Amino acid sequence: MSDTTLSQELQWRGFVNQTTFKSATELDGEPLTFYWGVDPSAPSMTIGNLAAAMMVRHFIEHGHHAVLLIGGATGMIGDPDGKTEERNLKTPEEININKAAIAAQYTQIFGGQQFKLVDNYEWFKDMGYLQFLRDIGKHVPMRQMLGREFVQTRLSEQGAGISYAEFSYVLIQAYDFLYMNREMGVSLQVCGSDQWGNSIAGVDLIRRLTGNEAHVWSTPLIINKATGQKFGKTENGAVWLDENLTSVYQFYQFWLNTDDVGVQDYLKIYTLLSKGQIENILAEFKTKPSERLAQKTLAYEVTKLVHGESKTNAVVKASKLVFRDGDLANLSSEEIRILRHELPFAEVQEGSTFADALVSTGLASSKSDARRLIEQGAVNCNGSRDVTGAEDAIHKQDGIDGYLVLFKGNQAAMIEVK
């Protein structure tokens, strides 16, 4: 653990938003038991969840005790906050699959750290409706619930309306905090800024029913300073931690392509590098911005945290070849497999010409276009040799296990010789 206090660490890294504490330094005292939760509304967390998870790591590393919650119960309803329309309900089977996936991601992200894993379905599954109304609903003012901004929006003339189920979501989450306060000594919820309202409802419920003091600490929404939009959205949608939804290669490339304006913030939020390490990286980056040391470091560190060192090293080598900083002969079968799924791909027959291959992969629009490109010296094979003959035959031994990578300028494609 560093000599920096938790409040100082959170301030420097940008994890300070709204809180019920009078002073952030209250986090620097005796260890607290806190919780952070994710609903299984999808089979993976996103990099938005990852930002909050990184904040949680700092709480743990400074001696606080973590309870990590998977919302098996809340996930059956879905949080309506921020949604303009009613959610489609997940089936119990989908929820179970998603819960297992998120639990595995907790294990990966918080590897080597101490935490307690819980599922709120366990304390809701045997609770009757009347019991919940009497024990919980009786103590939650309607004015408080109706005052929520998303409720007002959904109930307005232009709104889509809101079901009783989604309207009641806040009660379920508030009870989570109450239950864990009673049973596990949880006195703090940490969350993203979008969960502030739900979290405050829990604080109020604990005060009303037990007289205990509970608190909330939230982290701000991560904004892409270059665009002013929420960070983590791409043309293809969210950036997921599950490699089946966002491949390891795409994940690495996302971080590698971050802009110069925001990379300093992302290094602080999404990596565990120390203040001194980050300052040294940024100092070198500012003197040689074209070498993109900050982005390369960010991409490597975040991908390693989420996907492990072996897969990260593989995508780094594969990426270098795509950017003409490597040779196919130096890649392993795993690294070639990564490129097979990420680059435009075509199968060609033994003896096919380079002109045929360029057309098959879409690097050339026609054979005449392919010949012109080759004559201009614009085509390279495997990152190691220029292609000089349009009608030269391609053979399996030209590549690795029959795979070759063709380059047209800064565009790349892969072929497999059959």
PDB file of N, CA, C and O in Angstrom, residues 118-189:
ATOM      1  N   VAL A 118     -21.577 -11.743  -2.922  1.00  0.00           N
ATOM      2  CA  VAL A 118     -22.960 -12.028  -2.528  1.00  0.00           C
ATOM      3  C   VAL A 118     -23.895 -11.809  -3.712  1.00  0.00           C
ATOM      4  O   VAL A 118     -23.565 -11.113  -4.669  1.00  0.00           O
ATOM      5  N   ASP A 119     -25.085 -12.411  -3.605  1.00  0.00           N
ATOM      6  CA  ASP A 119     -26.130 -12.305  -4.628  1.00  0.00           C
ATOM      7  C   ASP A 119     -27.414 -11.919  -3.906  1.00  0.00           C
ATOM      8  O   ASP A 119     -27.889 -12.656  -3.032  1.00  0.00           O
ATOM      9  N   ASN A 120     -27.999 -10.767  -4.236  1.00  0.00           N
ATOM     10  CA  ASN A 120     -29.172 -10.323  -3.484  1.00  0.00           C
ATOM     11  C   ASN A 120     -30.406 -11.205  -3.698  1.00  0.00           C
ATOM     12  O   ASN A 120     -31.387 -11.104  -2.956  1.00  0.00           O
ATOM     13  N   TYR A 121     -30.358 -12.080  -4.688  1.00  0.00           N
ATOM     14  CA  TYR A 121     -31.460 -13.035  -4.849  1.00  0.00           C
ATOM     15  C   TYR A 121     -31.579 -13.927  -3.615  1.00  0.00           C
ATOM     16  O   TYR A 121     -32.672 -14.374  -3.267  1.00  0.00           O
ATOM     17  N   GLU A 122     -30.447 -14.180  -2.935  1.00  0.00           N
ATOM     18  CA  GLU A 122     -30.446 -15.077  -1.785  1.00  0.00           C
ATOM     19  C   GLU A 122     -31.311 -14.541  -0.649  1.00  0.00           C
ATOM     20  O   GLU A 122     -31.926 -15.316   0.086  1.00  0.00           O
ATOM     21  N   TRP A 123     -31.379 -13.245  -0.447  1.00  0.00           N
ATOM     22  CA  TRP A 123     -32.225 -12.741   0.647  1.00  0.00           C
ATOM     23  C   TRP A 123     -33.597 -12.265   0.168  1.00  0.00           C
ATOM     24  O   TRP A 123     -34.437 -11.901   0.971  1.00  0.00           O
ATOM     25  N   PHE A 124     -33.825 -12.280  -1.147  1.00  0.00           N
ATOM     26  CA  PHE A 124     -35.155 -11.934  -1.646  1.00  0.00           C
ATOM     27  C   PHE A 124     -36.006 -13.148  -2.012  1.00  0.00           C
ATOM     28  O   PHE A 124     -37.229 -13.071  -2.038  1.00  0.00           O
ATOM     29  N   LYS A 125     -35.381 -14.283  -2.308  1.00  0.00           N
ATOM     30  CA  LYS A 125     -36.120 -15.407  -2.876  1.00  0.00           C
ATOM     31  C   LYS A 125     -37.216 -15.940  -1.964  1.00  0.00           C
ATOM     32  O   LYS A 125     -38.233 -16.448  -2.448  1.00  0.00           O
ATOM     33  N   ASP A 126     -37.040 -15.840  -0.646  1.00  0.00           N
ATOM     34  CA  ASP A 126     -38.044 -16.371   0.282  1.00  0.00           C
ATOM     35  C   ASP A 126     -38.886 -15.284   0.929  1.00  0.00           C
ATOM     36  O   ASP A 126     -39.680 -15.566   1.829  1.00  0.00           O
ATOM     37  N   MET A 127     -38.703 -14.033   0.490  1.00  0.00           N
ATOM     38  CA  MET A 127     -39.472 -12.933   1.091  1.00  0.00           C
ATOM     39  C   MET A 127     -40.818 -12.799   0.389  1.00  0.00           C
ATOM     40  O   MET A 127     -40.894 -12.699  -0.839  1.00  0.00           O
ATOM     41  N   GLY A 128     -41.911 -12.798   1.160  1.00  0.00           N
ATOM     42  CA  GLY A 128     -43.246 -12.643   0.592  1.00  0.00           C
ATOM     43  C   GLY A 128     -43.565 -11.195   0.285  1.00  0.00           C
ATOM     44  O   GLY A 128     -42.973 -10.265   0.853  1.00  0.00           O
ATOM     45  N   TYR A 129     -44.507 -11.009  -0.599  1.00  0.00           N
ATOM     46  CA  TYR A 129     -44.911  -9.668  -1.039  1.00  0.00           C
ATOM     47  C   TYR A 129     -45.441  -8.840   0.126  1.00  0.00           C
ATOM     48  O   TYR A 129     -45.056  -7.691   0.314  1.00  0.00           O
ATOM     49  N   LEU A 130     -46.317  -9.422   0.934  1.00  0.00           N
ATOM     50  CA  LEU A 130     -46.896  -8.684   2.055  1.00  0.00           C
ATOM     51  C   LEU A 130     -45.823  -8.327   3.087  1.00  0.00           C
ATOM     52  O   LEU A 130     -45.840  -7.231   3.655  1.00  0.00           O
ATOM     53  N   GLN A 131     -44.904  -9.255   3.297  1.00  0.00           N
ATOM     54  CA  GLN A 131     -43.815  -8.980   4.232  1.00  0.00           C
ATOM     55  C   GLN A 131     -42.991  -7.793   3.756  1.00  0.00           C
ATOM     56  O   GLN A 131     -42.627  -6.909   4.548  1.00  0.00           O
ATOM     57  N   PHE A 132     -42.699  -7.747   2.447  1.00  0.00           N
ATOM     58  CA  PHE A 132     -41.894  -6.657   1.904  1.00  0.00           C
ATOM     59  C   PHE A 132     -42.631  -5.320   2.041  1.00  0.00           C
ATOM     60  O   PHE A 132     -42.032  -4.303   2.413  1.00  0.00           O
ATOM     61  N   LEU A 133     -43.945  -5.315   1.771  1.00  0.00           N
ATOM     62  CA  LEU A 133     -44.713  -4.081   1.891  1.00  0.00           C
ATOM     63  C   LEU A 133     -44.740  -3.580   3.335  1.00  0.00           C
ATOM     64  O   LEU A 133     -44.588  -2.388   3.602  1.00  0.00           O
ATOM     65  N   ARG A 134     -44.942  -4.504   4.274  1.00  0.00           N
ATOM     66  CA  ARG A 134     -45.031  -4.118   5.687  1.00  0.00           C
ATOM     67  C   ARG A 134     -43.674  -3.690   6.248  1.00  0.00           C
ATOM     68  O   ARG A 134     -43.561  -2.679   6.943  1.00  0.00           O
ATOM     69  N   ASP A 135     -42.634  -4.477   5.925  1.00  0.00           N
ATOM     70  CA  ASP A 135     -41.327  -4.234   6.538  1.00  0.00           C
ATOM     71  C   ASP A 135     -40.535  -3.125   5.849  1.00  0.00           C
ATOM     72  O   ASP A 135     -39.734  -2.443   6.491  1.00  0.00           O
ATOM     73  N   ILE A 136     -40.760  -2.963   4.545  1.00  0.00           N
ATOM     74  CA  ILE A 136     -39.956  -1.987   3.789  1.00  0.00           C
ATOM     75  C   ILE A 136     -40.830  -0.878   3.205  1.00  0.00           C
ATOM     76  O   ILE A 136     -40.611   0.305   3.467  1.00  0.00           O
ATOM     77  N   GLY A 137     -41.802  -1.250   2.398  1.00  0.00           N
ATOM     78  CA  GLY A 137     -42.634  -0.257   1.713  1.00  0.00           C
ATOM     79  C   GLY A 137     -43.275   0.738   2.651  1.00  0.00           C
ATOM     80  O   GLY A 137     -43.443   1.921   2.307  1.00  0.00           O
ATOM     81  N   LYS A 138     -43.635   0.303   3.843  1.00  0.00           N
ATOM     82  CA  LYS A 138     -44.286   1.174   4.823  1.00  0.00           C
ATOM     83  C   LYS A 138     -43.402   2.334   5.237  1.00  0.00           C
ATOM     84  O   LYS A 138     -43.877   3.386   5.666  1.00  0.00           O
ATOM     85  N   HIS A 139     -42.091   2.175   5.085  1.00  0.00           N
ATOM     86  CA  HIS A 139     -41.149   3.184   5.594  1.00  0.00           C
ATOM     87  C   HIS A 139     -40.532   4.045   4.504  1.00  0.00           C
ATOM     88  O   HIS A 139     -39.594   4.810   4.778  1.00  0.00           O
ATOM     89  N   VAL A 140     -41.028   3.919   3.282  1.00  0.00           N
ATOM     90  CA  VAL A 140     -40.474   4.711   2.172  1.00  0.00           C
ATOM     91  C   VAL A 140     -41.524   5.705   1.691  1.00  0.00           C
ATOM     92  O   VAL A 140     -42.569   5.304   1.164  1.00  0.00           O
ATOM     93  N   PRO A 141     -41.317   7.008   1.864  1.00  0.00           N
ATOM     94  CA  PRO A 141     -42.306   8.018   1.457  1.00  0.00           C
ATOM     95  C   PRO A 141     -42.501   8.041  -0.060  1.00  0.00           C
ATOM     96  O   PRO A 141     -41.534   8.001  -0.822  1.00  0.00           O
ATOM     97  N   MET A 142     -43.747   8.125  -0.485  1.00  0.00           N
ATOM     98  CA  MET A 142     -44.037   8.215  -1.920  1.00  0.00           C
ATOM     99  C   MET A 142     -43.462   9.496  -2.521  1.00  0.00           C
ATOM    100  O   MET A 142     -43.020   9.510  -3.664  1.00  0.00           O
ATOM    101  N   ARG A 143     -43.466  10.566  -1.748  1.00  0.00           N
ATOM    102  CA  ARG A 143     -42.940  11.832  -2.263  1.00  0.00           C
ATOM    103  C   ARG A 143     -41.485  11.666  -2.692  1.00  0.00           C
ATOM    104  O   ARG A 143     -41.061  12.212  -3.710  1.00  0.00           O
ATOM    105  N   GLN A 144     -40.743  10.896  -1.908  1.00  0.00           N
ATOM    106  CA  GLN A 144     -39.335  10.655  -2.223  1.00  0.00           C
ATOM    107  C   GLN A 144     -39.193   9.917  -3.551  1.00  0.00           C
ATOM    108  O   GLN A 144     -38.341  10.259  -4.377  1.00  0.00           O
ATOM    109  N   MET A 145     -40.035   8.911  -3.758  1.00  0.00           N
ATOM    110  CA  MET A 145     -39.947   8.116  -4.982  1.00  0.00           C
ATOM    111  C   MET A 145     -40.449   8.891  -6.192  1.00  0.00           C
ATOM    112  O   MET A 145     -39.862   8.846  -7.271  1.00  0.00           O
ATOM    113  N   LEU A 146     -41.551   9.632  -6.027  1.00  0.00           N
ATOM    114  CA  LEU A 146     -42.113  10.392  -7.147  1.00  0.00           C
ATOM    115  C   LEU A 146     -41.238  11.568  -7.544  1.00  0.00           C
ATOM    116  O   LEU A 146     -41.317  12.060  -8.666  1.00  0.00           O
ATOM    117  N   GLY A 147     -40.382  12.010  -6.622  1.00  0.00           N
ATOM    118  CA  GLY A 147     -39.528  13.149  -6.918  1.00  0.00           C
ATOM    119  C   GLY A 147     -38.343  12.831  -7.804  1.00  0.00           C
ATOM    120  O   GLY A 147     -37.678  13.741  -8.293  1.00  0.00           O
ATOM    121  N   ARG A 148     -38.071  11.539  -8.039  1.00  0.00           N
ATOM    122  CA  ARG A 148     -36.924  11.169  -8.879  1.00  0.00           C
ATOM    123  C   ARG A 148     -37.112  11.708 -10.293  1.00  0.00           C
ATOM    124  O   ARG A 148     -38.203  11.613 -10.885  1.00  0.00           O
ATOM    125  N   GLU A 149     -36.044  12.234 -10.861  1.00  0.00           N
ATOM    126  CA  GLU A 149     -36.128  12.885 -12.174  1.00  0.00           C
ATOM    127  C   GLU A 149     -36.606  11.921 -13.260  1.00  0.00           C
ATOM    128  O   GLU A 149     -37.450  12.273 -14.092  1.00  0.00           O
ATOM    129  N   PHE A 150     -36.095  10.677 -13.250  1.00  0.00           N
ATOM    130  CA  PHE A 150     -36.489   9.748 -14.313  1.00  0.00           C
ATOM    131  C   PHE A 150     -37.957   9.371 -14.193  1.00  0.00           C
ATOM    132  O   PHE A 150     -38.633   9.115 -15.202  1.00  0.00           O
ATOM    133  N   VAL A 151     -38.487   9.342 -12.958  1.00  0.00           N
ATOM    134  CA  VAL A 151     -39.914   9.040 -12.771  1.00  0.00           C
ATOM    135  C   VAL A 151     -40.751  10.168 -13.351  1.00  0.00           C
ATOM    136  O   VAL A 151     -41.733   9.936 -14.070  1.00  0.00           O
ATOM    137  N   GLN A 152     -40.360  11.416 -13.043  1.00  0.00           N
ATOM    138  CA  GLN A 152     -41.082  12.564 -13.582  1.00  0.00           C
ATOM    139  C   GLN A 152     -41.073  12.556 -15.114  1.00  0.00           C
ATOM    140  O   GLN A 152     -42.087  12.844 -15.759  1.00  0.00           O
ATOM    141  N   THR A 153     -39.924  12.197 -15.682  1.00  0.00           N
ATOM    142  CA  THR A 153     -39.809  12.161 -17.150  1.00  0.00           C
ATOM    143  C   THR A 153     -40.704  11.085 -17.739  1.00  0.00           C
ATOM    144  O   THR A 153     -41.424  11.323 -18.724  1.00  0.00           O
ATOM    145  N   ARG A 154     -40.677   9.906 -17.131  1.00  0.00           N
ATOM    146  CA  ARG A 154     -41.472   8.787 -17.655  1.00  0.00           C
ATOM    147  C   ARG A 154     -42.979   9.024 -17.487  1.00  0.00           C
ATOM    148  O   ARG A 154     -43.787   8.511 -18.257  1.00  0.00           O
ATOM    149  N   LEU A 155     -43.375   9.799 -16.457  1.00  0.00           N
ATOM    150  CA  LEU A 155     -44.791  10.056 -16.201  1.00  0.00           C
ATOM    151  C   LEU A 155     -45.318  11.297 -16.923  1.00  0.00           C
ATOM    152  O   LEU A 155     -46.513  11.561 -16.891  1.00  0.00           O
ATOM    153  N   SER A 156     -44.436  12.042 -17.570  1.00  0.00           N
ATOM    154  CA  SER A 156     -44.863  13.249 -18.281  1.00  0.00           C
ATOM    155  C   SER A 156     -45.666  12.879 -19.527  1.00  0.00           C
ATOM    156  O   SER A 156     -45.721  11.727 -19.950  1.00  0.00           O
ATOM    157  N   GLU A 157     -46.266  13.878 -20.135  1.00  0.00           N
ATOM    158  CA  GLU A 157     -47.088  13.641 -21.333  1.00  0.00           C
ATOM    159  C   GLU A 157     -46.268  13.032 -22.461  1.00  0.00           C
ATOM    160  O   GLU A 157     -46.756  12.236 -23.249  1.00  0.00           O
ATOM    161  N   GLN A 158     -45.004  13.421 -22.543  1.00  0.00           N
ATOM    162  CA  GLN A 158     -44.134  12.901 -23.599  1.00  0.00           C
ATOM    163  C   GLN A 158     -43.478  11.583 -23.205  1.00  0.00           C
ATOM    164  O   GLN A 158     -42.865  10.915 -24.035  1.00  0.00           O
ATOM    165  N   GLY A 159     -43.592  11.205 -21.944  1.00  0.00           N
ATOM    166  CA  GLY A 159     -42.932  10.006 -21.452  1.00  0.00           C
ATOM    167  C   GLY A 159     -43.638   8.725 -21.852  1.00  0.00           C
ATOM    168  O   GLY A 159     -44.808   8.726 -22.228  1.00  0.00           O
ATOM    169  N   ALA A 160     -42.908   7.619 -21.738  1.00  0.00           N
ATOM    170  CA  ALA A 160     -43.450   6.307 -22.123  1.00  0.00           C
ATOM    171  C   ALA A 160     -44.180   5.623 -20.982  1.00  0.00           C
ATOM    172  O   ALA A 160     -44.707   4.523 -21.152  1.00  0.00           O
ATOM    173  N   GLY A 161     -44.240   6.280 -19.805  1.00  0.00           N
ATOM    174  CA  GLY A 161     -44.863   5.649 -18.655  1.00  0.00           C
ATOM    175  C   GLY A 161     -43.878   4.735 -17.937  1.00  0.00           C
ATOM    176  O   GLY A 161     -42.767   4.496 -18.410  1.00  0.00           O
ATOM    177  N   ILE A 162     -44.296   4.237 -16.790  1.00  0.00           N
ATOM    178  CA  ILE A 162     -43.437   3.361 -16.010  1.00  0.00           C
ATOM    179  C   ILE A 162     -44.293   2.333 -15.289  1.00  0.00           C
ATOM    180  O   ILE A 162     -45.362   2.651 -14.763  1.00  0.00           O
ATOM    181  N   SER A 163     -43.839   1.101 -15.281  1.00  0.00           N
ATOM    182  CA  SER A 163     -44.579   0.032 -14.607  1.00  0.00           C
ATOM    183  C   SER A 163     -44.353   0.106 -13.102  1.00  0.00           C
ATOM    184  O   SER A 163     -43.386   0.707 -12.626  1.00  0.00           O
ATOM    185  N   TYR A 164     -45.229  -0.544 -12.362  1.00  0.00           N
ATOM    186  CA  TYR A 164     -45.063  -0.609 -10.913  1.00  0.00           C
ATOM    187  C   TYR A 164     -43.764  -1.335 -10.566  1.00  0.00           C
ATOM    188  O   TYR A 164     -43.089  -0.985  -9.595  1.00  0.00           O
ATOM    189  N   ALA A 165     -43.401  -2.333 -11.380  1.00  0.00           N
ATOM    190  CA  ALA A 165     -42.178  -3.102 -11.120  1.00  0.00           C
ATOM    191  C   ALA A 165     -40.957  -2.201 -11.183  1.00  0.00           C
ATOM    192  O   ALA A 165     -40.136  -2.177 -10.258  1.00  0.00           O
ATOM    193  N   GLU A 166     -40.808  -1.442 -12.265  1.00  0.00           N
ATOM    194  CA  GLU A 166     -39.640  -0.578 -12.398  1.00  0.00           C
ATOM    195  C   GLU A 166     -39.680   0.571 -11.394  1.00  0.00           C
ATOM    196  O   GLU A 166     -38.646   0.982 -10.874  1.00  0.00           O
ATOM    197  N   PHE A 167     -40.878   1.061 -11.112  1.00  0.00           N
ATOM    198  CA  PHE A 167     -41.018   2.125 -10.120  1.00  0.00           C
ATOM    199  C   PHE A 167     -40.506   1.655  -8.757  1.00  0.00           C
ATOM    200  O   PHE A 167     -39.945   2.435  -7.985  1.00  0.00           O
ATOM    201  N   SER A 168     -40.687   0.352  -8.478  1.00  0.00           N
ATOM    202  CA  SER A 168     -40.310  -0.204  -7.173  1.00  0.00           C
ATOM    203  C   SER A 168     -38.839  -0.623  -7.092  1.00  0.00           C
ATOM    204  O   SER A 168     -38.392  -1.062  -6.028  1.00  0.00           O
ATOM    205  N   TYR A 169     -38.119  -0.510  -8.191  1.00  0.00           N
ATOM    206  CA  TYR A 169     -36.723  -0.968  -8.206  1.00  0.00           C
ATOM    207  C   TYR A 169     -35.915  -0.352  -7.075  1.00  0.00           C
ATOM    208  O   TYR A 169     -35.118  -1.028  -6.407  1.00  0.00           O
ATOM    209  N   VAL A 170     -36.111   0.939  -6.831  1.00  0.00           N
ATOM    210  CA  VAL A 170     -35.341   1.633  -5.811  1.00  0.00           C
ATOM    211  C   VAL A 170     -35.552   1.015  -4.433  1.00  0.00           C
ATOM    212  O   VAL A 170     -34.638   0.988  -3.600  1.00  0.00           O
ATOM    213  N   LEU A 171     -36.760   0.481  -4.175  1.00  0.00           N
ATOM    214  CA  LEU A 171     -37.023  -0.159  -2.884  1.00  0.00           C
ATOM    215  C   LEU A 171     -36.181  -1.414  -2.712  1.00  0.00           C
ATOM    216  O   LEU A 171     -35.689  -1.703  -1.619  1.00  0.00           O
ATOM    217  N   ILE A 172     -36.034  -2.157  -3.803  1.00  0.00           N
ATOM    218  CA  ILE A 172     -35.262  -3.400  -3.733  1.00  0.00           C
ATOM    219  C   ILE A 172     -33.803  -3.085  -3.431  1.00  0.00           C
ATOM    220  O   ILE A 172     -33.171  -3.704  -2.568  1.00  0.00           O
ATOM    221  N   GLN A 173     -33.259  -2.095  -4.142  1.00  0.00           N
ATOM    222  CA  GLN A 173     -31.859  -1.752  -3.913  1.00  0.00           C
ATOM    223  C   GLN A 173     -31.660  -1.148  -2.524  1.00  0.00           C
ATOM    224  O   GLN A 173     -30.643  -1.395  -1.856  1.00  0.00           O
ATOM    225  N   ALA A 174     -32.629  -0.348  -2.068  1.00  0.00           N
ATOM    226  CA  ALA A 174     -32.524   0.225  -0.724  1.00  0.00           C
ATOM    227  C   ALA A 174     -32.494  -0.884   0.322  1.00  0.00           C
ATOM    228  O   ALA A 174     -31.749  -0.816   1.310  1.00  0.00           O
ATOM    229  N   TYR A 175     -33.314  -1.922   0.105  1.00  0.00           N
ATOM    230  CA  TYR A 175     -33.328  -3.034   1.060  1.00  0.00           C
ATOM    231  C   TYR A 175     -31.992  -3.783   1.047  1.00  0.00           C
ATOM    232  O   TYR A 175     -31.561  -4.288   2.090  1.00  0.00           O
ATOM    233  N   ASP A 176     -31.349  -3.881  -0.117  1.00  0.00           N
ATOM    234  CA  ASP A 176     -30.022  -4.506  -0.170  1.00  0.00           C
ATOM    235  C   ASP A 176     -29.093  -3.858   0.854  1.00  0.00           C
ATOM    236  O   ASP A 176     -28.411  -4.532   1.629  1.00  0.00           O
ATOM    237  N   PHE A 177     -29.052  -2.529   0.829  1.00  0.00           N
ATOM    238  CA  PHE A 177     -28.165  -1.788   1.730  1.00  0.00           C
ATOM    239  C   PHE A 177     -28.564  -2.062   3.186  1.00  0.00           C
ATOM    240  O   PHE A 177     -27.716  -2.319   4.049  1.00  0.00           O
ATOM    241  N   LEU A 178     -29.870  -2.031   3.466  1.00  0.00           N
ATOM    242  CA  LEU A 178     -30.353  -2.300   4.818  1.00  0.00           C
ATOM    243  C   LEU A 178     -29.964  -3.695   5.275  1.00  0.00           C
ATOM    244  O   LEU A 178     -29.459  -3.884   6.391  1.00  0.00           O
ATOM    245  N   TYR A 179     -30.194  -4.689   4.414  1.00  0.00           N
ATOM    246  CA  TYR A 179     -29.895  -6.082   4.774  1.00  0.00           C
ATOM    247  C   TYR A 179     -28.406  -6.257   5.073  1.00  0.00           C
ATOM    248  O   TYR A 179     -28.027  -6.860   6.085  1.00  0.00           O
ATOM    249  N   MET A 180     -27.571  -5.723   4.208  1.00  0.00           N
ATOM    250  CA  MET A 180     -26.129  -5.886   4.411  1.00  0.00           C
ATOM    251  C   MET A 180     -25.621  -5.068   5.593  1.00  0.00           C
ATOM    252  O   MET A 180     -24.638  -5.437   6.240  1.00  0.00           O
ATOM    253  N   ASN A 181     -26.304  -3.963   5.880  1.00  0.00           N
ATOM    254  CA  ASN A 181     -25.947  -3.196   7.066  1.00  0.00           C
ATOM    255  C   ASN A 181     -26.223  -4.011   8.329  1.00  0.00           C
ATOM    256  O   ASN A 181     -25.402  -4.062   9.249  1.00  0.00           O
ATOM    257  N   ARG A 182     -27.366  -4.679   8.368  1.00  0.00           N
ATOM    258  CA  ARG A 182     -27.742  -5.483   9.525  1.00  0.00           C
ATOM    259  C   ARG A 182     -26.911  -6.760   9.634  1.00  0.00           C
ATOM    260  O   ARG A 182     -26.458  -7.120  10.723  1.00  0.00           O
ATOM    261  N   GLU A 183     -26.730  -7.449   8.520  1.00  0.00           N
ATOM    262  CA  GLU A 183     -26.144  -8.789   8.546  1.00  0.00           C
ATOM    263  C   GLU A 183     -24.634  -8.814   8.367  1.00  0.00           C
ATOM    264  O   GLU A 183     -23.971  -9.753   8.796  1.00  0.00           O
ATOM    265  N   MET A 184     -24.064  -7.794   7.719  1.00  0.00           N
ATOM    266  CA  MET A 184     -22.643  -7.835   7.392  1.00  0.00           C
ATOM    267  C   MET A 184     -21.883  -6.602   7.862  1.00  0.00           C
ATOM    268  O   MET A 184     -20.684  -6.482   7.618  1.00  0.00           O
ATOM    269  N   GLY A 185     -22.596  -5.682   8.483  1.00  0.00           N
ATOM    270  CA  GLY A 185     -21.937  -4.480   8.977  1.00  0.00           C
ATOM    271  C   GLY A 185     -21.548  -3.502   7.889  1.00  0.00           C
ATOM    272  O   GLY A 185     -20.671  -2.650   8.092  1.00  0.00           O
ATOM    273  N   VAL A 186     -22.200  -3.579   6.730  1.00  0.00           N
ATOM    274  CA  VAL A 186     -21.894  -2.665   5.628  1.00  0.00           C
ATOM    275  C   VAL A 186     -22.433  -1.276   5.971  1.00  0.00           C
ATOM    276  O   VAL A 186     -23.623  -1.104   6.239  1.00  0.00           O
ATOM    277  N   SER A 187     -21.555  -0.286   5.949  1.00  0.00           N
ATOM    278  CA  SER A 187     -21.968   1.083   6.290  1.00  0.00           C
ATOM    279  C   SER A 187     -21.738   2.068   5.154  1.00  0.00           C
ATOM    280  O   SER A 187     -21.991   3.267   5.305  1.00  0.00           O
ATOM    281  N   LEU A 188     -21.247   1.566   4.025  1.00  0.00           N
ATOM    282  CA  LEU A 188     -20.930   2.452   2.900  1.00  0.00           C
ATOM    283  C   LEU A 188     -21.244   1.753   1.589  1.00  0.00           C
ATOM    284  O   LEU A 188     -20.906   0.587   1.409  1.00  0.00           O
ATOM    285  N   GLN A 189     -21.910   2.471   0.699  1.00  0.00           N
ATOM    286  CA  GLN A 189     -22.068   2.002  -0.670  1.00  0.00           C
ATOM    287  C   GLN A 189     -21.239   2.892  -1.581  1.00  0.00           C
ATOM    288  O   GLN A 189     -21.318   4.116  -1.505  1.00  0.00           O
TER     289      GLN A 189
END
